[in-house]
PDB file of C-alpha atoms in Angstrom:
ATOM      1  CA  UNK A   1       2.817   4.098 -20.394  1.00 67.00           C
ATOM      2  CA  UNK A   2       3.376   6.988 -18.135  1.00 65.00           C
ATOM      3  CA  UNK A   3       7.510   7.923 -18.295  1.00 90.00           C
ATOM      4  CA  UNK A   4       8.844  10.320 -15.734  1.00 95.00           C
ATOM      5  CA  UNK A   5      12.413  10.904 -17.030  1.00 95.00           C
ATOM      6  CA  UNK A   6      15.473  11.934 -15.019  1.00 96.00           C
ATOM      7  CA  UNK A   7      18.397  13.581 -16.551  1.00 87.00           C
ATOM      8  CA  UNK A   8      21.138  11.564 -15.057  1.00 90.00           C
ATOM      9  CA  UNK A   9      21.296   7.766 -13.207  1.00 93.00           C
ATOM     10  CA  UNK A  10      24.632   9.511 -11.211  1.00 95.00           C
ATOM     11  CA  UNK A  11      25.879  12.780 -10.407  1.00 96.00           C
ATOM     12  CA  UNK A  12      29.548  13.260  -8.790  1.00 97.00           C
ATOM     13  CA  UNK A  13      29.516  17.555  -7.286  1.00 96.00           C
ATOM     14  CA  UNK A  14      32.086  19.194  -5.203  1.00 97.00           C
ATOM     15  CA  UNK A  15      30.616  20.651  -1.803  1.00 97.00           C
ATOM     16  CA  UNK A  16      29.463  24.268  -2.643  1.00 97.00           C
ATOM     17  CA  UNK A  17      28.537  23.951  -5.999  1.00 97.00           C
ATOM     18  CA  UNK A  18      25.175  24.342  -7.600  1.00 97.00           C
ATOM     19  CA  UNK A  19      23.308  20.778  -8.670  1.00 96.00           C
ATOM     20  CA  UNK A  20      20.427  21.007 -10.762  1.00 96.00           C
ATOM     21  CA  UNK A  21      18.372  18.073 -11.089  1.00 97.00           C
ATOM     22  CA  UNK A  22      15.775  17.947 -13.973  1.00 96.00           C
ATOM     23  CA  UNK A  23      12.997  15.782 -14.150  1.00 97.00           C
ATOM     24  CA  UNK A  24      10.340  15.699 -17.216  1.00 97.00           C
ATOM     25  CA  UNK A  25       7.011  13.703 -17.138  1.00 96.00           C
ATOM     26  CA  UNK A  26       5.246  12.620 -20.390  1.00 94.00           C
ATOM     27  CA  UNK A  27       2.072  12.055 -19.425  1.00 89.00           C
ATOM     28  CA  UNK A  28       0.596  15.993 -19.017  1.00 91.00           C
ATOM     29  CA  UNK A  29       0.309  15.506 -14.867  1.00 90.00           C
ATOM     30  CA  UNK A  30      -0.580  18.303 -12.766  1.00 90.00           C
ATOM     31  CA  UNK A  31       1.175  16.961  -9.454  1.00 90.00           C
ATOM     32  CA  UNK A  32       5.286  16.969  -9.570  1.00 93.00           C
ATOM     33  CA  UNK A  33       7.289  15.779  -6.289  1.00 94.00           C
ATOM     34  CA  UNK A  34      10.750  15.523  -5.290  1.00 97.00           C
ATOM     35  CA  UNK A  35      11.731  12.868  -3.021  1.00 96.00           C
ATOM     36  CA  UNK A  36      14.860  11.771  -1.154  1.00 96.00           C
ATOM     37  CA  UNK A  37      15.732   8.054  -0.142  1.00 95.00           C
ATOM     38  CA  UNK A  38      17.890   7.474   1.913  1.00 93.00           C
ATOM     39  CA  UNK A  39      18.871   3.575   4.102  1.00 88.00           C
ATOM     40  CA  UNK A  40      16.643   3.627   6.994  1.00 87.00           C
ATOM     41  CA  UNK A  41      14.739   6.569   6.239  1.00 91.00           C
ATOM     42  CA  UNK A  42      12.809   5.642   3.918  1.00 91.00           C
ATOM     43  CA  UNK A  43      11.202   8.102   1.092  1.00 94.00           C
ATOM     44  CA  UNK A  44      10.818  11.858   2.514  1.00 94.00           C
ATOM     45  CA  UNK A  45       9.666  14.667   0.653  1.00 94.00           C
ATOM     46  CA  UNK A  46      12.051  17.640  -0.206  1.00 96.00           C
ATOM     47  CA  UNK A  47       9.330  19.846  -2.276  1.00 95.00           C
ATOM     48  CA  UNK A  48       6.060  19.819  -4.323  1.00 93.00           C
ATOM     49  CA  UNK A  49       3.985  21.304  -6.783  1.00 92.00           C
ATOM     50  CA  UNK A  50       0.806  21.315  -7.807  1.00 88.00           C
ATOM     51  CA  UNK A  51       0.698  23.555 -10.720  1.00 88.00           C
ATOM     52  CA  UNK A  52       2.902  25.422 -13.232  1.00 91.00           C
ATOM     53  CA  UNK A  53       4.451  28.026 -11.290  1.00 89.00           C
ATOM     54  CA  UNK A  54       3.331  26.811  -8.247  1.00 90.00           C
ATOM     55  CA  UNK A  55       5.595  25.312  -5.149  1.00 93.00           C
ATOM     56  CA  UNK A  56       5.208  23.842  -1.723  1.00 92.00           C
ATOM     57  CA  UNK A  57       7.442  22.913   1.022  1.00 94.00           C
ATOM     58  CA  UNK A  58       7.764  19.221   1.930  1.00 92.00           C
ATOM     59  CA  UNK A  59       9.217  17.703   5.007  1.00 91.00           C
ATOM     60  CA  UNK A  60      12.869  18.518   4.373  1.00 95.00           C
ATOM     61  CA  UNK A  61      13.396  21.606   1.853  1.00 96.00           C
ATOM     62  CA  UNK A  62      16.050  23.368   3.550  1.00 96.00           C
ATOM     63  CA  UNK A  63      18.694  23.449   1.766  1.00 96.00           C
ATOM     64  CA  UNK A  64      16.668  22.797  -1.727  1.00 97.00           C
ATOM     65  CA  UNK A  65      14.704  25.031  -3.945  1.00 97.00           C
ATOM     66  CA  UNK A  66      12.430  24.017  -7.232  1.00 97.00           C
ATOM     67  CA  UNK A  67      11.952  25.553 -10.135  1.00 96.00           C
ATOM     68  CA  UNK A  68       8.436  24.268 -12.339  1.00 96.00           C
ATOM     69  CA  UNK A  69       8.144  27.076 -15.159  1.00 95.00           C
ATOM     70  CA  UNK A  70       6.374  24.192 -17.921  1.00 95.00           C
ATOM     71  CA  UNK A  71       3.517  21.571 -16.869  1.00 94.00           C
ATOM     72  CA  UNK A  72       6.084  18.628 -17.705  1.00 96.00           C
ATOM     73  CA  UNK A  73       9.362  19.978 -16.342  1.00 96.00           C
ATOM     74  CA  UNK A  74      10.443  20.288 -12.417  1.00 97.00           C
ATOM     75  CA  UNK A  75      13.932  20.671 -11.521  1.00 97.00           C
ATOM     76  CA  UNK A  76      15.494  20.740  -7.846  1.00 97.00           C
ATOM     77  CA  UNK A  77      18.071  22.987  -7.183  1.00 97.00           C
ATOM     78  CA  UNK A  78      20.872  22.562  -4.663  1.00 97.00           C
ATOM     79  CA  UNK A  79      22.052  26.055  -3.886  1.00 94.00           C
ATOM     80  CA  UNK A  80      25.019  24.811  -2.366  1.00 96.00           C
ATOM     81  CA  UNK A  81      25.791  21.524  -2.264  1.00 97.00           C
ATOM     82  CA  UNK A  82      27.062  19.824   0.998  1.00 97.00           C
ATOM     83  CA  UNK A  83      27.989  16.199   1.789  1.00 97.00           C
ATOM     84  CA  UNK A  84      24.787  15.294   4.030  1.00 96.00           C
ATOM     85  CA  UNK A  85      22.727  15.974   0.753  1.00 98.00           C
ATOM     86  CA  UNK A  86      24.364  12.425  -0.948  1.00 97.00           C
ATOM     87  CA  UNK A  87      21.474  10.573  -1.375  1.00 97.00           C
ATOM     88  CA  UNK A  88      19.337   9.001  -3.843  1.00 96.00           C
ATOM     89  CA  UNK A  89      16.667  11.675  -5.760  1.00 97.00           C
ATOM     90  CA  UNK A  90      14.117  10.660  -7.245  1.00 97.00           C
ATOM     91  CA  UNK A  91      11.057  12.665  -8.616  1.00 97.00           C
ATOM     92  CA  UNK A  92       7.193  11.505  -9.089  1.00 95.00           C
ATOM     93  CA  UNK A  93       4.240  12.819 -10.529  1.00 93.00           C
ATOM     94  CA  UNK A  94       0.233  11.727 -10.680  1.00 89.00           C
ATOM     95  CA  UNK A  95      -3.198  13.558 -12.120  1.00 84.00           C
ATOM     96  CA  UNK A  96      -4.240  16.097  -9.967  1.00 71.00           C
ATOM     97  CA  UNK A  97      -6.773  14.816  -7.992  1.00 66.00           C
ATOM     98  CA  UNK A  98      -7.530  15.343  -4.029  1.00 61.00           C
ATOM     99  CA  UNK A  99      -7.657  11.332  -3.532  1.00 66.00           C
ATOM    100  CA  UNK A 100      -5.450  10.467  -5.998  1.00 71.00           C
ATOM    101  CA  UNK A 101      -2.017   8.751  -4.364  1.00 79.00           C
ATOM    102  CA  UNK A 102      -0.949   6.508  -7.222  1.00 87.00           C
ATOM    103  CA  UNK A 103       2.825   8.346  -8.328  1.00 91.00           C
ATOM    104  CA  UNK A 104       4.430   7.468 -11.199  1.00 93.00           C
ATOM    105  CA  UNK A 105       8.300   7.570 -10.326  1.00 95.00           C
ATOM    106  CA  UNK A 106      11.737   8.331 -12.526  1.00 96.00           C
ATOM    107  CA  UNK A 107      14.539   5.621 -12.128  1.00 95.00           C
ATOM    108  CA  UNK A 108      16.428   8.092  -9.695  1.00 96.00           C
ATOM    109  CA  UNK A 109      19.085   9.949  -9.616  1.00 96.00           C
ATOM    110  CA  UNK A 110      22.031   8.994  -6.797  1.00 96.00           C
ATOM    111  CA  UNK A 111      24.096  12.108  -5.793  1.00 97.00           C
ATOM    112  CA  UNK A 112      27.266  11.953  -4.393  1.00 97.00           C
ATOM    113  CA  UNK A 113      28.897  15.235  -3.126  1.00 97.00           C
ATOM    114  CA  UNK A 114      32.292  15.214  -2.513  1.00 96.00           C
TER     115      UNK A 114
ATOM    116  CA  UNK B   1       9.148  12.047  14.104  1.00 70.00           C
ATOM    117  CA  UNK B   2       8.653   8.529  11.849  1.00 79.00           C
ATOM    118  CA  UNK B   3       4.704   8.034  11.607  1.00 92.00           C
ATOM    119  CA  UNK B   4       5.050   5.532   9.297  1.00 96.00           C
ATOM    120  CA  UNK B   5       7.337   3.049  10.644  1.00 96.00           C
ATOM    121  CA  UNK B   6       8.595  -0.498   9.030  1.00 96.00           C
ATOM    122  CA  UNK B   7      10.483  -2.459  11.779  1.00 91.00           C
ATOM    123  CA  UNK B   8      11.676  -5.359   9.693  1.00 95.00           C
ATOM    124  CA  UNK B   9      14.610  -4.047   7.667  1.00 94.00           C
ATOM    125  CA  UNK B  10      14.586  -7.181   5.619  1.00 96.00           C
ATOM    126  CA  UNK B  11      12.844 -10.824   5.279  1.00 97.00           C
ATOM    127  CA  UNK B  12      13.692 -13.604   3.294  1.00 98.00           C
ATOM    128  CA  UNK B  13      10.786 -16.622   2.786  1.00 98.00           C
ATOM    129  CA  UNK B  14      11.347 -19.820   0.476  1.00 98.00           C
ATOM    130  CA  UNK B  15       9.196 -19.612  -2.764  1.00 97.00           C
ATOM    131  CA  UNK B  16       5.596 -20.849  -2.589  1.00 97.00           C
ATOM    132  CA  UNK B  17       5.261 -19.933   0.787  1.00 97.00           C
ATOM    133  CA  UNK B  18       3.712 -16.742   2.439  1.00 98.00           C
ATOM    134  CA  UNK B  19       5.114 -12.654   2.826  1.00 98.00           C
ATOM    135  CA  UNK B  20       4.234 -11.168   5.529  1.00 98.00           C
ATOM    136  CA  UNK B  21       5.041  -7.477   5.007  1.00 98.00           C
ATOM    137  CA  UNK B  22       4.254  -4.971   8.501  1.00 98.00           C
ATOM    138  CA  UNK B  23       3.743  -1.695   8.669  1.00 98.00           C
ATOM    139  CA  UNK B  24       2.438   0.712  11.668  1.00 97.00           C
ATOM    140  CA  UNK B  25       1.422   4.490  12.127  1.00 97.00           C
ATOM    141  CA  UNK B  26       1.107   7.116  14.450  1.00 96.00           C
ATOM    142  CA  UNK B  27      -0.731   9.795  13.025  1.00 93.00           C
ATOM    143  CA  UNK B  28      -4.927   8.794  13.502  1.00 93.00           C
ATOM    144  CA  UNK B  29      -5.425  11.387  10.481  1.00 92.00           C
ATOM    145  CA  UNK B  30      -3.759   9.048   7.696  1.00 93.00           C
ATOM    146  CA  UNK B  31      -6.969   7.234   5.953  1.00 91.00           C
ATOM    147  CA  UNK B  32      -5.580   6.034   3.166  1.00 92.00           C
ATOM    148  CA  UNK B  33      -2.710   3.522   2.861  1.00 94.00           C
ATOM    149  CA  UNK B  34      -0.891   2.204  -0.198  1.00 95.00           C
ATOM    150  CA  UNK B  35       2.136  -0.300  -0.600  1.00 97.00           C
ATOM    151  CA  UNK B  36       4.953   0.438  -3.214  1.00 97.00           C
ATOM    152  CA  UNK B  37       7.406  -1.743  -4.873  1.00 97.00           C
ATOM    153  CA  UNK B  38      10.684  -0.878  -5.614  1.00 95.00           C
ATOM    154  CA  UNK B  39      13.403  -2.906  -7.670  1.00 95.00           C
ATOM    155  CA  UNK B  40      16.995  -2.086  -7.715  1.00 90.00           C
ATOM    156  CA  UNK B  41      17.910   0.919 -10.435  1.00 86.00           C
ATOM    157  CA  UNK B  42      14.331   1.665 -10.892  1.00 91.00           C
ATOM    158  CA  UNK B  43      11.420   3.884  -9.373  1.00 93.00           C
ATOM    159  CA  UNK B  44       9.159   2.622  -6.746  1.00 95.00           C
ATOM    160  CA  UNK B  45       5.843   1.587  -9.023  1.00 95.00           C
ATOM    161  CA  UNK B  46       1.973   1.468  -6.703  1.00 94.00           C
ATOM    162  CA  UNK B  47       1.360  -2.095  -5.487  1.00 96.00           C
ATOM    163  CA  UNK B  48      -1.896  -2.075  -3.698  1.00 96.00           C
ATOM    164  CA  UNK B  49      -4.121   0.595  -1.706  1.00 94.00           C
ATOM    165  CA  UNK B  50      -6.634   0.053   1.031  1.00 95.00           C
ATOM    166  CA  UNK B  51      -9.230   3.067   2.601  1.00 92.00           C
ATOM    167  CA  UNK B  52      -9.482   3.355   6.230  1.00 93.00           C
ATOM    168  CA  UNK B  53     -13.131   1.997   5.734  1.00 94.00           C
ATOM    169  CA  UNK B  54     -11.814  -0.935   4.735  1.00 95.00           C
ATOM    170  CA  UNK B  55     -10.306  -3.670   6.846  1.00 96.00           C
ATOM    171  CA  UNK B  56      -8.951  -5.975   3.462  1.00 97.00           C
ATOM    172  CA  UNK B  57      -8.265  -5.444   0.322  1.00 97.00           C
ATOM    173  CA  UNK B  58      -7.077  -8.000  -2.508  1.00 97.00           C
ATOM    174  CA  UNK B  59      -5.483  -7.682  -6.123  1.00 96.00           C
ATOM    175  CA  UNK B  60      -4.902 -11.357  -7.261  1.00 97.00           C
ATOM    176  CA  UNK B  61      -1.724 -12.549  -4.777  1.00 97.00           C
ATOM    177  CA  UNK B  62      -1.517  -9.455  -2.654  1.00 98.00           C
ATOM    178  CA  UNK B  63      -3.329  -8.499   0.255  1.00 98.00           C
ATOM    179  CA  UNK B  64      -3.202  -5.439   2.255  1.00 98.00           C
ATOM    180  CA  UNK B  65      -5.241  -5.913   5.779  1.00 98.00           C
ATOM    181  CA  UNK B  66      -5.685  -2.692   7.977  1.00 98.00           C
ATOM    182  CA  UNK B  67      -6.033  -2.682  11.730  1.00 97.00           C
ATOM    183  CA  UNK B  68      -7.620   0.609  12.575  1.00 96.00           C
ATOM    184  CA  UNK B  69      -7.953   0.139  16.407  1.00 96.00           C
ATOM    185  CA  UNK B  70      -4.003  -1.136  16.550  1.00 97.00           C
ATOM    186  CA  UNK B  71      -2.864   1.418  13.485  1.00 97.00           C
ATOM    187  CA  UNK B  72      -1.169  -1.247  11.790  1.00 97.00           C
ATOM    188  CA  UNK B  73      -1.306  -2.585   8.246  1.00 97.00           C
ATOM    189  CA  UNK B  74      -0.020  -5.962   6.547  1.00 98.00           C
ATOM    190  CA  UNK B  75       0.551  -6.888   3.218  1.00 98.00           C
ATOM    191  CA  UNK B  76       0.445 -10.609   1.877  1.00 98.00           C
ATOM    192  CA  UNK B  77       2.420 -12.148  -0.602  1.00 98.00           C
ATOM    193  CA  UNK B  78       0.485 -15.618  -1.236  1.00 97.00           C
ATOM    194  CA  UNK B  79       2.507 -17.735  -2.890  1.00 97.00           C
ATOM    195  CA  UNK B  80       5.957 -15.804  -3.242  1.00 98.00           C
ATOM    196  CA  UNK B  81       7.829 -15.633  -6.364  1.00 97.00           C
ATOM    197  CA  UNK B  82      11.520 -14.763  -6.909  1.00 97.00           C
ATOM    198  CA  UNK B  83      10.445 -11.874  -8.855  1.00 97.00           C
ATOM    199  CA  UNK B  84       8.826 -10.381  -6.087  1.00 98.00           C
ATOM    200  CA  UNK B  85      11.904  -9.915  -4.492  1.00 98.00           C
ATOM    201  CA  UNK B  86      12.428  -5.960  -3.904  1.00 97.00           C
ATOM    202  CA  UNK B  87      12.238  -3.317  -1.331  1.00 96.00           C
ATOM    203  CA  UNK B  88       8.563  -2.840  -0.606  1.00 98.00           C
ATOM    204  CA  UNK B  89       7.226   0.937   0.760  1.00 97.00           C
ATOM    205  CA  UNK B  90       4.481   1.270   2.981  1.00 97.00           C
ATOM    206  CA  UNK B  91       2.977   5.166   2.840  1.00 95.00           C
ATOM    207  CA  UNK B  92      -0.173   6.674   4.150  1.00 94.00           C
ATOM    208  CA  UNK B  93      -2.006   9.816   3.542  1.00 91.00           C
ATOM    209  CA  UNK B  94      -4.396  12.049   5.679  1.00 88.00           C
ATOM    210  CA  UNK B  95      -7.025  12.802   2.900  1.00 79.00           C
ATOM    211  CA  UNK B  96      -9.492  15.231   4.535  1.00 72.00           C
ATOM    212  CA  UNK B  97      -6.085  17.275   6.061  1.00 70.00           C
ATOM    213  CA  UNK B  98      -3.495  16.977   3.454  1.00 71.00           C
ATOM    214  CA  UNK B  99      -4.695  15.368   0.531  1.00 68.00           C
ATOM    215  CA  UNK B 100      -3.031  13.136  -1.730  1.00 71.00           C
ATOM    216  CA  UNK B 101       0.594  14.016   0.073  1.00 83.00           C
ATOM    217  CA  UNK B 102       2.529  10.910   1.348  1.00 90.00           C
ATOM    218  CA  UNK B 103       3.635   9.696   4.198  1.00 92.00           C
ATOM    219  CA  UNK B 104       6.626   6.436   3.614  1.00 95.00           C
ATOM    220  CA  UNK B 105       7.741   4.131   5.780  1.00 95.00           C
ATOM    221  CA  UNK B 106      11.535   2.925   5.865  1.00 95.00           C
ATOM    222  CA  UNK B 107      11.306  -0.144   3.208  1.00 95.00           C
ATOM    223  CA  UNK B 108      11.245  -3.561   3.919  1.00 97.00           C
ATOM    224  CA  UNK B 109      13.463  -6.094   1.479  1.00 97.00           C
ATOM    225  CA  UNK B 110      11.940  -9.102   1.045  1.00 98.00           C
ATOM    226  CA  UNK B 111      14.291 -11.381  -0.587  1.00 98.00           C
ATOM    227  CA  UNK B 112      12.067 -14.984  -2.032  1.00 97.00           C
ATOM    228  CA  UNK B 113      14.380 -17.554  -2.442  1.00 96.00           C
ATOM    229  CA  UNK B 114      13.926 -20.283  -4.906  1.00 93.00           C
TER     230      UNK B 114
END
């Protein structure tokens, strides 16, 4: 079974401080994502990569930045954390392929920033 | 700018009977479509998909019908179970444009009561 782990089920920060959120996948993918869900939004995408050392820009990155230095590892960083970025996290990866939407998911990781 | 959009919030249906899950998009680039499920404390797993060449696809109780001309999609539940009780994502992608990336809707709970 494919396991996308995320380091922690709940995170407590104070605005201002610097989050990292790390996210390992098992199952040698190519494709990493970073999503946020939030009630009535639905799933939105902060950032993405494709490739070790590789990053793109989702619908909402401002205020994030991503870090993928191994295959399995990518980690979203919250520069400075403010209140509007309390939300649920969670991070997904799949094979490379260009018709390929089938994401394998971690459990999430709710934020709260106080 | 929501171009995948899920107007029911929530719908509840007695067990045995049919769920009728909605889903409709703006963007006439998205040609693939693909339901998620998500239960509480976990990551959304892939339900179903359906090409825009299609107009019905089936896996066993679930089927996803796609209405090209209207840019809508269903999914149906025949019969419900309780277990099938979750928030369920609807999320397109525009293959030939942007790939694999995904588009979600806002979730839909569907509650099946015993």
């Amino acid at each position: 079974d494919v396991k996308v782990t995320q380091s922690s089920r709940y995170l407590v920060k104070r605005t201002g401080e610097k989050v990292f959120l790390e996210c390992v996948q098992d199952m040698d993918h190519e494709n990493m994502f970073w999503y946020r869900q939030d009630p009535g939004l639905g799933l939105r995408l902060i950032y993405f990569s494709y490739d070790v050392k590789m990053k793109e820009k989702g619908d909402i990155p401002e205020g994030y930045s991503v870090s993928r230095e191994k295959k399995e590892r990518f980690s979203l960083i919250l520069e400075s954390a403010s209140t509007n970025q309390t939300s649920m996290y969670l991070c997904a990866s799949s094979f490379q392929t260009r018709t390929n939407e089938k994401l394998f998911f971690g459990s999430g990781t709710q934020l709260s920033v106080l | 700018d929501q171009q995948v959009k899920q107007n029911s919030p929530s719908l509840s249906v007695q067990e045995g009977r049919i769920s009728i899950l909605n889903c409709d998009y703006t963007n006439s680039m998205f040609d693939y479509f693909l339901w998620y499920k998500k239960y509480p404390a976990e990551g959304p797993t892939f339900l179903i998909s359906i090409s825009s060449i299609k107009d019905k696809n089936e896996d066993g109780r679930f089927t996803v019908f796609l209405n090209k001309s209207a840019k809508h999609l269903s999914l149906h539940i025949v019969p419900s179970q309780p277990g099938d009780s979750a928030v369920y994502f609807c999320a397109a992608s525009a293959r030939e444009t942007s790939g694999s990336r995904l588009t979600f809707g806002e979730g839909t709970q569907l509650t099946v009561n015993p």
